[in-house]
Coordinates of C-alpha atoms in Angstrom, one line a residue:
X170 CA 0.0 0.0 0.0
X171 CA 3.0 2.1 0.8
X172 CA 4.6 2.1 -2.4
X173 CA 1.6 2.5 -4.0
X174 CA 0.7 5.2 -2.6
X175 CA 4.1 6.7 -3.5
X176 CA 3.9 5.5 -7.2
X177 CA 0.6 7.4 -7.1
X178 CA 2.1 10.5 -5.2
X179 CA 4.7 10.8 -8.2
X180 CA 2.7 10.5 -10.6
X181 CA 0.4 13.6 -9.6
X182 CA 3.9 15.6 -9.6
X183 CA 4.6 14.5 -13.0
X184 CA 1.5 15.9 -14.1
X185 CA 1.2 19.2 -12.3
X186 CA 4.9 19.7 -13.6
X187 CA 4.3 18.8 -17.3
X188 CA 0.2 20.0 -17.6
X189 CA 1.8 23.7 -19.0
X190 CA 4.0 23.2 -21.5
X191 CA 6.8 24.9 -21.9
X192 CA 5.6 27.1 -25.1
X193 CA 3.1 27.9 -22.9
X194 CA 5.5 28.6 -20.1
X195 CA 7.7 31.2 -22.6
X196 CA 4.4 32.6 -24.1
X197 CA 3.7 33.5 -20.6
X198 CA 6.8 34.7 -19.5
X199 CA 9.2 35.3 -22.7
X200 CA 12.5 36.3 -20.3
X201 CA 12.3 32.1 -19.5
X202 CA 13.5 31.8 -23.2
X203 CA 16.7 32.9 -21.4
X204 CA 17.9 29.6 -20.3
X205 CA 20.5 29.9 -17.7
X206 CA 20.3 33.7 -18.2
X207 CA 16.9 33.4 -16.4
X208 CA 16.5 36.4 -13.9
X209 CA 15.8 34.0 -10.7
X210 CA 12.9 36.6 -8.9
X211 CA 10.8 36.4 -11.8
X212 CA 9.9 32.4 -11.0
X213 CA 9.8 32.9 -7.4
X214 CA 7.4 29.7 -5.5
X215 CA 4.6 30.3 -3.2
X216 CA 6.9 28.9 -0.4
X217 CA 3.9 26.6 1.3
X218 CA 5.9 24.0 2.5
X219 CA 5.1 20.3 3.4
X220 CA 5.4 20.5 7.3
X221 CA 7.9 18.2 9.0
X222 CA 6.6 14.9 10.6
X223 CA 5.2 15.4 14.3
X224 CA 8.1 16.4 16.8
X225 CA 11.1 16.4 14.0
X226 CA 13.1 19.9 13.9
X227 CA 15.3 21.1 10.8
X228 CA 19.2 21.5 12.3
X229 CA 21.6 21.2 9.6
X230 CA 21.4 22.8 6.4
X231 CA 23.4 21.7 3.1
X232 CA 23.8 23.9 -0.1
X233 CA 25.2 24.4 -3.5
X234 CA 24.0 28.0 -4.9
X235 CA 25.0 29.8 -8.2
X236 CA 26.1 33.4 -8.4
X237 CA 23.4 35.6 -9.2
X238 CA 23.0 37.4 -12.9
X239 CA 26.0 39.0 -14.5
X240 CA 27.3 40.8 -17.3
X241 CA 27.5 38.2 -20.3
X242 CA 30.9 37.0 -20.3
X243 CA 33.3 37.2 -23.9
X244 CA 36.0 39.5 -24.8
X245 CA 33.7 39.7 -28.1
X246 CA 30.1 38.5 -27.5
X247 CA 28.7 42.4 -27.4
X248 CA 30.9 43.3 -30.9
X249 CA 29.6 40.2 -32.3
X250 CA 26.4 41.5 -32.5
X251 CA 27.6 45.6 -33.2
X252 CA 29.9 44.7 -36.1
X253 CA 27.5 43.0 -39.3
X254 CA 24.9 46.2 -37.7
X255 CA 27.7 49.0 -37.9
X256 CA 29.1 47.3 -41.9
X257 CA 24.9 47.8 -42.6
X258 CA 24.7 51.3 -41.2
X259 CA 28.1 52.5 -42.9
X260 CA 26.2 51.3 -46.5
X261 CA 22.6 52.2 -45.6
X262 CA 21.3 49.0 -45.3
X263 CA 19.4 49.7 -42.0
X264 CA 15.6 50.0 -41.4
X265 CA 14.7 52.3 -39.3
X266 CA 14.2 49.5 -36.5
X267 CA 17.7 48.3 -37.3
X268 CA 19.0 51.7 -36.7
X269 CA 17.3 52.4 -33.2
X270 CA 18.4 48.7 -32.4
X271 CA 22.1 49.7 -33.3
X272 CA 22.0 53.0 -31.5
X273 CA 20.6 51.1 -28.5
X274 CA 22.9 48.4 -28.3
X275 CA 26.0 51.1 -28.8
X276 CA 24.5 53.1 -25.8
X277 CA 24.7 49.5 -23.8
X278 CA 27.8 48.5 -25.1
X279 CA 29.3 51.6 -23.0
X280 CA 28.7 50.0 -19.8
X281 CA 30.4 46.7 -20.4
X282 CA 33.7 48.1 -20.3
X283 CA 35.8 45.9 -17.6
X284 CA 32.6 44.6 -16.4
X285 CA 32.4 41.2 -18.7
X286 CA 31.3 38.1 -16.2
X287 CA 30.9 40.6 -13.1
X288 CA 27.5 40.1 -10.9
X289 CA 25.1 42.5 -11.5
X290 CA 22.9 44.8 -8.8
X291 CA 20.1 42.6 -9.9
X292 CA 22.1 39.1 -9.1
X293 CA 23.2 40.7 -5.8
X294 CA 19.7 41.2 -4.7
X295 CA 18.7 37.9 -6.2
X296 CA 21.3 36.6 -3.2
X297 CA 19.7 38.8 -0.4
X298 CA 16.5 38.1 -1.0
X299 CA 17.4 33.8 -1.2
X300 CA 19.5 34.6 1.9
X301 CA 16.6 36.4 3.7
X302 CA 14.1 33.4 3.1
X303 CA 16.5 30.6 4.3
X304 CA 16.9 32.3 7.5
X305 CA 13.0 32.8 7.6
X306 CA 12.1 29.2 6.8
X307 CA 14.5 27.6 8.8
X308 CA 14.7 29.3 12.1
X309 CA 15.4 26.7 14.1
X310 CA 18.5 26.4 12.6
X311 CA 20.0 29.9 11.3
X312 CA 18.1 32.1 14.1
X313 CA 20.1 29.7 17.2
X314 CA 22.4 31.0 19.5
X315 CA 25.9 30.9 17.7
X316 CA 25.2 28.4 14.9
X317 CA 28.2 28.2 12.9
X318 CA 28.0 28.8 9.2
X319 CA 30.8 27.7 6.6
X320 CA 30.3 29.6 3.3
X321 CA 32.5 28.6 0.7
X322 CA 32.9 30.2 -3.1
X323 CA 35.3 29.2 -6.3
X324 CA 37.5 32.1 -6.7
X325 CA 35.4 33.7 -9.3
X326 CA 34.3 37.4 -8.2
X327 CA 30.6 36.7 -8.9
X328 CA 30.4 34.0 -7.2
X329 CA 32.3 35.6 -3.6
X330 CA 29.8 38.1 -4.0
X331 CA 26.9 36.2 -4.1
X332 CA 28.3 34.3 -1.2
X333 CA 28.7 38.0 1.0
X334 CA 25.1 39.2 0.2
X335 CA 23.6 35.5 1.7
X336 CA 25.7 35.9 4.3
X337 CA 25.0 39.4 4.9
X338 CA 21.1 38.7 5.6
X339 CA 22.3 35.5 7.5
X340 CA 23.9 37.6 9.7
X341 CA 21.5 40.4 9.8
X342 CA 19.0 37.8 10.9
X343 CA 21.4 36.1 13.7
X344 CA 24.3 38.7 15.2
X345 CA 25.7 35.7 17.4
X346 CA 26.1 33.7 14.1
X347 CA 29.2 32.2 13.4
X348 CA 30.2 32.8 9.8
X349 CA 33.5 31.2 8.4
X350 CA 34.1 32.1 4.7
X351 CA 36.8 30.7 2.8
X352 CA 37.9 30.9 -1.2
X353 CA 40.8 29.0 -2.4
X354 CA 42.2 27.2 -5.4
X355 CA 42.1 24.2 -3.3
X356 CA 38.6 23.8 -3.2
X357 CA 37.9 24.1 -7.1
X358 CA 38.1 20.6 -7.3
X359 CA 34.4 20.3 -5.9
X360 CA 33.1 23.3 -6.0
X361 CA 33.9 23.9 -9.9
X362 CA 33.8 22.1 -13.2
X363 CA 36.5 19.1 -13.1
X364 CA 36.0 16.9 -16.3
X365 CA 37.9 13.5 -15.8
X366 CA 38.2 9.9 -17.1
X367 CA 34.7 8.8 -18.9
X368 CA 32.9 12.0 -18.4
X369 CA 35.7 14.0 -20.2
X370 CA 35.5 11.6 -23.0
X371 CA 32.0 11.7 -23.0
X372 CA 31.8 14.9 -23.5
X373 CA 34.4 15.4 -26.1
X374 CA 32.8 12.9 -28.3
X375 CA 29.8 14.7 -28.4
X376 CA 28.9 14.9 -31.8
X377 CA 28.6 18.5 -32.5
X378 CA 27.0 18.2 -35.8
X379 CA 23.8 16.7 -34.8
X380 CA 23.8 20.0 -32.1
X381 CA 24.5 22.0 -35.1
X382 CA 22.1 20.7 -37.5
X383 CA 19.0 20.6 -34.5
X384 CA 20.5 24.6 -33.8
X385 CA 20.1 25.5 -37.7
X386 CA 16.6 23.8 -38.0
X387 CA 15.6 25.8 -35.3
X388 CA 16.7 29.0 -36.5
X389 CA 15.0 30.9 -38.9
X390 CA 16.2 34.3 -39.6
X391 CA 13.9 35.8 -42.4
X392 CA 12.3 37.8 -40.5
X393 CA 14.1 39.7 -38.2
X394 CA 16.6 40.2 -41.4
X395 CA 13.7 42.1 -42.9
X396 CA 12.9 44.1 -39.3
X397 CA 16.9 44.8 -39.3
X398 CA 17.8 45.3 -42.9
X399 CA 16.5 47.3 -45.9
X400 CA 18.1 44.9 -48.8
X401 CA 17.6 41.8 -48.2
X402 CA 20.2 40.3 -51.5
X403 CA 22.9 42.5 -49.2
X404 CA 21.7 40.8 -46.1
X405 CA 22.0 37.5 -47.7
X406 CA 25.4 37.9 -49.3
X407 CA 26.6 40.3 -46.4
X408 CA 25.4 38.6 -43.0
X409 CA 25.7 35.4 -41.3
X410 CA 21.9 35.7 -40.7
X411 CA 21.7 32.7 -38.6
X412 CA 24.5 33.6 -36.0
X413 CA 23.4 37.3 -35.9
X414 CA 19.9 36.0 -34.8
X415 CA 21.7 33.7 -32.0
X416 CA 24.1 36.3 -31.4
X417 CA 21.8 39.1 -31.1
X418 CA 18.9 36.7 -29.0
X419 CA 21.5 35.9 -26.0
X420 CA 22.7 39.8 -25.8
X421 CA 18.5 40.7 -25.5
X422 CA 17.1 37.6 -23.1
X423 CA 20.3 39.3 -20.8
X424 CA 19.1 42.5 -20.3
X425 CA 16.8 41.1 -17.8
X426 CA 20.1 40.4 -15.7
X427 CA 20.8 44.5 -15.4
X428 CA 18.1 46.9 -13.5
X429 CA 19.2 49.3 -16.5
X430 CA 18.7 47.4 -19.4
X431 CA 16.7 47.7 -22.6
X432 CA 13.5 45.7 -23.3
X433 CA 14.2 44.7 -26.5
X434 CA 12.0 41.4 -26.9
X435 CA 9.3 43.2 -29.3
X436 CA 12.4 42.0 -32.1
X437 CA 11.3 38.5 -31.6
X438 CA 8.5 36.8 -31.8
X439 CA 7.0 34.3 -29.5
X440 CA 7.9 31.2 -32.0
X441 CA 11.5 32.7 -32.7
X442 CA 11.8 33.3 -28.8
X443 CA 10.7 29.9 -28.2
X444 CA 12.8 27.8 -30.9
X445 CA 16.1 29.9 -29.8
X446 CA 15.2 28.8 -26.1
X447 CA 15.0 24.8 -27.4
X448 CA 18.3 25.2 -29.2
X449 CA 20.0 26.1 -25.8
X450 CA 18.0 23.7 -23.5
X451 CA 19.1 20.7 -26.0
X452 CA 22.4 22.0 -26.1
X453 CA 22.3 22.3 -22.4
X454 CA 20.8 19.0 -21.8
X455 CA 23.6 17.1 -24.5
X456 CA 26.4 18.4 -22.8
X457 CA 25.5 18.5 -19.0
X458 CA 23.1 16.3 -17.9
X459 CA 21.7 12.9 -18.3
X460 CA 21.6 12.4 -21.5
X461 CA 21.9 9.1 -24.0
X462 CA 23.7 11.5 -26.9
X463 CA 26.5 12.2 -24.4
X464 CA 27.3 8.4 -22.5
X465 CA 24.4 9.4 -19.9
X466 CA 27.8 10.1 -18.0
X467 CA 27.4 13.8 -17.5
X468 CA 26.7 14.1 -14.3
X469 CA 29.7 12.3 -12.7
X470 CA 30.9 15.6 -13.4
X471 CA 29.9 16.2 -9.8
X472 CA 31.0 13.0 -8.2
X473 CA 33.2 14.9 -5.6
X474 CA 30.7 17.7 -5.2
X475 CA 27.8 15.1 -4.6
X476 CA 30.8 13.0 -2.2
X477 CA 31.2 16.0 -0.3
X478 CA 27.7 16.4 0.6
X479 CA 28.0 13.2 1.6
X480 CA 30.8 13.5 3.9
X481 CA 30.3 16.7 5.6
X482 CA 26.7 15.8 6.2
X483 CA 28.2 12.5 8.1
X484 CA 30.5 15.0 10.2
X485 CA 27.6 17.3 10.9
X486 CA 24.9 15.1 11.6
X487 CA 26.8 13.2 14.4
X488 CA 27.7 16.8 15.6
X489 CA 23.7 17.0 16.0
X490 CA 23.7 21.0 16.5
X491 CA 22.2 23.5 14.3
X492 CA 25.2 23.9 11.4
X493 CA 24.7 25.3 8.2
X494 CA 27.4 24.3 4.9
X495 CA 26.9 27.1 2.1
X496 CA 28.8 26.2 -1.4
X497 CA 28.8 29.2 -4.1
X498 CA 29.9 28.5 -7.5
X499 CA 28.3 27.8 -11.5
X500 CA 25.0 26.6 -13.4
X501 CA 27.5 23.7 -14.7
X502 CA 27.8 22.6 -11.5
X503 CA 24.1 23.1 -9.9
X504 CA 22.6 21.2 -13.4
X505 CA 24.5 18.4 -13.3
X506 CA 24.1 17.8 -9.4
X507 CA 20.6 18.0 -9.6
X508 CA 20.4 15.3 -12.4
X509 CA 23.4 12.9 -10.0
X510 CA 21.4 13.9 -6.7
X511 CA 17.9 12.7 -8.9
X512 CA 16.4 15.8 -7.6
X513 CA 12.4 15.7 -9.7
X514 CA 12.9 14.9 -13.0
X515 CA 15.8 16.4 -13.3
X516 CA 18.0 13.6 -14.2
X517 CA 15.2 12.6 -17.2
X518 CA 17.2 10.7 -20.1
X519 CA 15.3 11.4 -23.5
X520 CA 16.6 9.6 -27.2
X521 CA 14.7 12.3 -29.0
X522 CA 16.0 15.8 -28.7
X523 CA 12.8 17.3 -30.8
X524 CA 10.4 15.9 -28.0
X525 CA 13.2 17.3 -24.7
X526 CA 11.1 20.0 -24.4
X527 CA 8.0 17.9 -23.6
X528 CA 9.9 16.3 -20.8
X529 CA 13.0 18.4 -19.5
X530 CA 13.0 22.2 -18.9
X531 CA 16.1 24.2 -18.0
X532 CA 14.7 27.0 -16.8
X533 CA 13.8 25.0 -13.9
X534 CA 16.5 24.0 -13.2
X535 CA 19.6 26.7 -13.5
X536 CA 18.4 30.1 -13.6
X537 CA 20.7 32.9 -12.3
X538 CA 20.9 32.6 -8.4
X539 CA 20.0 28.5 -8.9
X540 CA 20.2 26.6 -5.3
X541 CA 19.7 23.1 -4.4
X542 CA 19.6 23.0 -1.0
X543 CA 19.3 20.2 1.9
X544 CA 17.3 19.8 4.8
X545 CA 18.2 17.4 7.9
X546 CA 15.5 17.0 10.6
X547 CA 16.0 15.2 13.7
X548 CA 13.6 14.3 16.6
X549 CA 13.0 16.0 19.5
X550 CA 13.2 12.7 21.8
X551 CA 16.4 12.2 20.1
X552 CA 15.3 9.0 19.1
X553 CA 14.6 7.9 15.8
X554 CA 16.0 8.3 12.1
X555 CA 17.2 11.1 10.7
X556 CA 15.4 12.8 7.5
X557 CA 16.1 15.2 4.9
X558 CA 13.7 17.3 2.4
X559 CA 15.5 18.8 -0.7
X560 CA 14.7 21.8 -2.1
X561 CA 15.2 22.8 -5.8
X562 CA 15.3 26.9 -6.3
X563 CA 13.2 26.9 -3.4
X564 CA 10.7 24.1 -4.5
X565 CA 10.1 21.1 -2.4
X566 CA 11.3 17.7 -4.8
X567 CA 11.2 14.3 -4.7
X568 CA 14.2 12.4 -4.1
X569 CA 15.2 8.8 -5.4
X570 CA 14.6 6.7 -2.1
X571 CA 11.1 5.4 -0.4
X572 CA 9.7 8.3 1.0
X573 CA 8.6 8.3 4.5
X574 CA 5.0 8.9 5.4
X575 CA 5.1 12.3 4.9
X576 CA 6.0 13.4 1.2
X577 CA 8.9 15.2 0.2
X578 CA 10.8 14.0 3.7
X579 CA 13.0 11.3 3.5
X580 CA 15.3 8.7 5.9
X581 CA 19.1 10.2 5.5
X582 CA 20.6 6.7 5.7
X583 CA 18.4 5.9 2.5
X584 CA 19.4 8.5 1.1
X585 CA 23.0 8.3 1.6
X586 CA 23.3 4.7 0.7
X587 CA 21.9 5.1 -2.5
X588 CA 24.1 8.1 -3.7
X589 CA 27.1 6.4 -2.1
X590 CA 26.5 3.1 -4.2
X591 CA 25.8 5.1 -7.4
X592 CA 29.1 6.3 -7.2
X593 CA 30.9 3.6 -6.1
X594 CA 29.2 2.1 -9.5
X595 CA 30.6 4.8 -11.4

């Protein structure tokens, strides 16, 4: 009856999640196009969280979180766009659309200078507000007397900062906290992007010309080159339309990362919006997550991430006293950790990259600001097991055990034994 009732319990998720499709989703909210550009606020839950089983108390938090939204990153990725625009303007081959877009884009282009990859005011607020809520939600653990806190970022500037604006409000919420935060080369080899043995090889034999094939069937250019361009023979024998539409797409869906920057969406439609967003989640999904065309090897890419979850969770939970571990670092490492962890759906594995976007969403998964975060409960009594709850971006998910009798809480020693065979397998 138990499992049953589980099997049936999953299945309802399934549905909810997959009832609004993702066109749907995008026509709704076009900035979701954005990928992993995503502006994390504007998909914000309603925070109604499954309560914790009678007399269990939250006292160790885990967590991996992404810097919040930057400056795109690319010695070249603004010029890109500026230079076939400039050549037209120089000949008079601009519409009058093409010229406002040009003039706008060269106003914009001024306040990139030095700032390429750099976290924007709105990924810094992203970070205060995710701070704010975990010391809201979880009282019991940030709000106690002295709990100690060990923040940890790769050595990448955004990332830091994201780390100092959560622990700002983690502060600001507890004055007696203890806050320890470190940054060093010597911990990129978890908290980065280390590609080793079959997952290296998996993902250099990726074969890039099925990618580029699915990207050009997706893109199609006439269009815009007619909202851009006033001769359309100079276009065509001038421009490489299809890269100026890609180029010129991930410089617009950005501008949602700066509190300054230009609406610029009316240049696409809906469909183009939506077909330049499935190029990027198939991309996404070959090259980082579970996925057939890449070995289903992808995310081993975080076997000593997921391993140190593992292991400082073991230290902490024996410690038994409120504790928090905060990791900072990249949307290549939160993707792939959710699909290794199982986290939802995340770790789907679909044959058919023209029916992914049926089934697998990235949106979801890596927007700016991303978080996966743990949960550990213990009893009041002091006896009984130990659970966790994971959280995805705030959202309550399932994980890959027997639940308990309450969804979305699970038995740690479940838990841990089935992430600790799956990588002893690997």
């Amino acid at each position: 009856m138990k499992k049953l009732l589980t099997i049936l319990f999953l299945a309802a998720v399934v549905l909810t999640m997959t009832a609004q499709t993702a066109r749907d989703d995008i026509k709704a909210n076009p900035w979701l196009a954005g990928s992993n550009y995503v502006d994390y606020d504007r998909q914000l839950p309603d925070f109604k969280y499954t309560p914790a089983p009678m007399d269990y108390v939250p006292f160790y938090f885990s967590h991996y979180g992404r810097h919040g939204s930057r400056w795109l990153i690319g010695d070249d990725i603004y010029e890109r766009v500026l230079r076939p625009l400039r050549k037209a303007d120089q000949q008079g081959k601009l519409t009058a659309v093409g010229q406002q877009t040009l003039s706008q884009l060269e106003q914009f282009n001024k306040t990139t200078a030095l700032r390429l990859g750099d976290l924007t005011t709105v990924g810094e607020r992203q970070h205060h507000g995710i701070g704010k809520r975990i010391a809201e939600h979880f009282p019991e653990i940030f709000k106690s007397q002295g709990v100690a806190i060990d923040a940890r970022s790769t050595v990448v500037n955004r990332c830091i900062l994201s780390m100092v604006a959560e622990c700002e409000e983690l502060m600001a919420a507890n004055p007696t906290a203890r806050i320890h935060n470190d940054v060093s080369e010597s911990l990129q080899y978890y908290l980065n992007q280390p590609r080793e043995g079959r997952v290296k090889e998996a993902h250099n034999n990726i074969d890039r010309r099925a990618l580029g094939e699915f990207s050009e069937n997706k893109t199609h250019p006439e269009r815009l080159m007619k909202l851009l361009f006033n001769d359309q023979q100079w276009a065509a024998d001038s421009i490489r339309q299809g890269a100026l539409m890609r180029h010129l797409f991930e410089v617009v869906i950005n501008m949602q990362s700066h509190d300054d920057g230009i609406d610029m969406l009316h240049l696409f439609t809906n469909d183009e919006l939506y077909d330049q967003w499935t190029i990027a989640n198939a991309s996404w999904y070959v090259r980082y997550a579970n996925a057939p065309q890449s070995g289903n090897t992808q995310p081993y890419s975080q076997y000593n991430l997921l391993k140190n979850f593992i292991e400082t969770a073991d230290t902490c939970v024996a410690l038994g006293k409120p504790q928090a571990t905060m990791r900072f670092g990249h949307e290549v490492c939160v993707m792939p950790l959710a699909c290794i962890m199982e986290l939802g759906t995340c770790n789907a594995s679909i044959n058919d990259l023209n029916q992914l976007d049926r089934y697998w969403q990235n949106y979801k998964i890596f927007p700016m600001g991303c978080n996966i975060q743990l949960i550990f409960y213990k009893p009041t009594s002091g006896k009984g097991d130990i659970l966790v709850k994971a959280l995805l971006n705030e959202r309550e998910v399932t994980l890959p055990v027997e639940p308990t009798g309450t969804p979305y809480y699970y038995k740690w020693t479940d838990l841990r034994k089935y992430w600790t065979d799956k990588l002893a397998k690997f």
